[in-house]
Amino acid sequence: MKKSLLIAALMAVAMSASAQWFDFSNNKDRYEVGFNIGVAGLNTTYQDFGAGASISAWGVYIDCLSAGPEHRYDNHVNGNLWEDSTAVVVNAGYQIPVLPWLRMMPMVGYCQTTYGLTDASTVNVETNENSSSIYHDYVVLAGTRKHYFNFGAGIIVSPFKWCSIYGVYSRNAIYGGISVNLGGVNWNEMGD
């Protein structure tokens, strides 16, 4: 009993000596944009690896992660119908600054998965002045679109004033990313 009281007292002293715990003013000048990769549609039949983006301002965080269809941009042209699927996850949360360099983030969101066929006999070409892309038609089969309520949490570590690394685990996604704090960059110094 004495040891547990001593440990509790030492933790209380350490926490009181460490200023800036739960200082929400740290969210004031944070305007971040980022890129993330991970698994969308986790715990569903159609989970797949995907990529997405995130944005945050004043502590409010929003992201999107999208995966598939796998064969849509395949360069083969034949009569095959490939089985394919998609998964999209959109989350929103609020960053709770535990320490100046560490933030926790409860999140809620939405997940959608689909199952369908990619038709390799069709070829579509999109061109612009710099590049072109070829893709096949992806058709969602009727009755395969599923919707899920998503919830989870994230952790954000800011090793530098202008950069953050984050990880998110939720019911229907697990992913990580990196973001740039546009509010932490002194644009006047960038030109020098």
XYZ file of C-alpha atoms in Angstrom:
192
model
C 0.000 0.000 0.000
C 2.831 2.389 0.859
C 4.544 1.705 -2.463
C 1.384 2.471 -4.454
C 0.857 5.724 -2.495
C 4.476 6.700 -3.139
C 4.117 5.982 -6.865
C 0.860 7.966 -7.014
C 2.478 10.896 -5.187
C 5.513 10.854 -7.508
C 3.218 10.780 -10.573
C 1.198 13.725 -9.191
C 4.375 15.729 -8.599
C 5.677 14.885 -12.085
C 2.388 15.888 -13.711
C 2.141 19.151 -11.789
C 5.778 19.996 -12.596
C 5.144 19.401 -16.278
C 3.289 22.486 -17.433
C 1.092 22.623 -20.545
C -0.961 19.463 -19.911
C -4.246 19.704 -21.833
C -3.488 23.214 -23.083
C -6.138 23.705 -25.793
C -4.465 26.917 -26.964
C -1.998 24.604 -28.781
C -4.763 23.961 -31.349
C -5.152 27.672 -32.165
C -2.407 28.033 -34.799
C -2.536 24.491 -36.198
C -3.664 24.288 -39.827
C -2.505 20.941 -41.175
C -2.827 19.040 -44.426
C -1.598 15.498 -44.757
C -1.414 12.234 -46.636
C -2.309 8.821 -45.190
C -2.094 5.153 -46.183
C -3.623 2.054 -44.635
C -6.469 -0.438 -44.728
C -9.971 0.839 -45.544
C -13.024 -1.304 -44.854
C -11.332 -3.157 -41.979
C -13.494 -5.927 -40.473
C -15.641 -6.106 -43.616
C -15.625 -8.548 -46.519
C -14.104 -5.969 -48.871
C -11.214 -4.482 -46.908
C -8.283 -3.291 -49.021
C -5.143 -1.173 -48.862
C -5.680 2.455 -49.878
C -4.551 6.046 -49.630
C -6.156 9.302 -48.615
C -5.753 12.794 -47.248
C -6.413 14.711 -44.050
C -6.991 18.296 -43.045
C -7.228 19.918 -39.633
C -7.836 23.420 -38.340
C -8.291 24.708 -34.773
C -8.184 21.117 -33.500
C -10.948 19.805 -35.774
C -9.669 16.891 -37.855
C -11.246 15.410 -41.014
C -9.835 12.683 -43.236
C -10.708 10.309 -46.034
C -9.225 6.933 -46.989
C -10.167 5.172 -50.210
C -9.256 1.769 -51.663
C -9.928 0.003 -54.973
C -11.079 -1.184 -57.358
C -7.845 -3.112 -57.815
C -8.069 -3.742 -61.576
C -9.530 -0.417 -62.703
C -6.199 0.944 -63.974
C -4.807 -2.367 -65.213
C -3.152 -1.950 -68.616
C -4.463 -5.270 -69.994
C -7.272 -5.176 -72.545
C -9.178 -8.434 -72.949
C -12.654 -9.853 -72.473
C -12.238 -10.615 -68.774
C -14.598 -9.468 -66.058
C -12.515 -9.099 -62.897
C -14.147 -9.281 -59.479
C -13.334 -6.044 -57.657
C -14.353 -4.082 -54.596
C -14.046 -0.622 -53.114
C -13.889 0.738 -49.582
C -14.141 4.367 -48.495
C -13.792 5.699 -44.946
C -14.444 9.292 -43.838
C -13.707 10.310 -40.244
C -13.935 13.466 -38.146
C -12.586 14.146 -34.692
C -11.197 16.697 -32.300
C -7.567 16.833 -31.190
C -7.022 16.880 -27.431
C -3.532 18.260 -26.715
C -2.167 16.077 -23.902
C 1.294 17.637 -24.205
C 2.601 20.264 -26.646
C 3.975 17.451 -28.862
C 1.263 14.803 -28.245
C -2.420 14.926 -29.130
C -5.149 12.289 -28.727
C -8.162 12.256 -31.010
C -11.555 10.554 -30.521
C -13.227 10.077 -33.905
C -16.529 9.151 -35.520
C -17.167 8.514 -39.176
C -18.660 6.545 -42.018
C -17.505 3.570 -44.091
C -18.891 2.291 -47.375
C -17.904 -0.844 -49.278
C -19.023 -2.081 -52.680
C -18.530 -5.214 -54.728
C -18.588 -5.262 -58.494
C -16.929 -6.156 -61.755
C -14.195 -4.396 -63.702
C -14.755 -4.897 -67.424
C -11.387 -5.366 -69.169
C -13.018 -5.246 -72.617
C -13.774 -1.525 -72.218
C -11.056 1.087 -72.314
C -11.512 4.726 -71.374
C -8.839 7.339 -71.973
C -8.623 10.688 -70.209
C -6.101 13.176 -71.490
C -5.025 16.625 -70.497
C -2.153 18.797 -71.665
C 0.453 16.965 -69.550
C -0.648 13.346 -69.269
C -3.192 10.700 -70.087
C -4.683 7.824 -68.131
C -6.344 4.622 -69.237
C -8.977 2.918 -67.108
C -11.640 0.222 -67.311
C -15.295 0.503 -66.316
C -16.142 -0.672 -62.803
C -19.781 -1.656 -62.276
C -21.166 -2.104 -58.753
C -23.408 -5.157 -58.493
C -26.892 -4.452 -57.173
C -27.342 -4.991 -53.452
C -23.622 -5.093 -52.625
C -23.212 -1.539 -51.336
C -22.833 -1.691 -47.542
C -22.770 1.213 -45.067
C -21.146 1.209 -41.623
C -20.953 3.588 -38.675
C -17.270 4.058 -37.869
C -15.674 5.100 -34.587
C -12.189 4.996 -33.147
C -9.254 7.032 -31.962
C -6.032 8.503 -33.199
C -2.740 9.660 -31.797
C -0.697 12.524 -33.217
C 2.970 13.132 -32.446
C 4.606 16.407 -33.493
C 8.387 15.933 -33.393
C 8.823 19.322 -35.080
C 6.746 22.509 -35.043
C 5.857 22.135 -38.733
C 5.356 18.351 -39.029
C 3.101 15.724 -37.419
C 2.987 11.945 -37.648
C -0.317 10.266 -36.859
C -1.930 6.868 -36.535
C -5.629 6.007 -36.468
C -7.369 2.811 -35.440
C -11.118 2.567 -35.881
C -13.744 -0.094 -36.333
C -13.421 0.004 -40.135
C -9.924 1.366 -40.804
C -6.338 1.356 -39.625
C -3.924 3.827 -41.145
C -1.126 6.244 -40.545
C 0.119 9.400 -42.141
C 2.173 12.515 -42.063
C 0.955 16.105 -42.158
C 2.449 19.560 -42.486
C 1.467 22.326 -40.087
C 0.943 25.340 -42.348
C 0.370 27.514 -39.271
C 3.777 26.521 -37.885
C 5.736 27.642 -40.930
C 7.113 31.168 -40.963
C 6.579 32.013 -44.632
C 8.765 35.134 -44.399
C 11.781 32.963 -43.521
C 11.095 30.516 -46.370
C 12.175 33.015 -49.042
C 15.565 33.692 -47.402
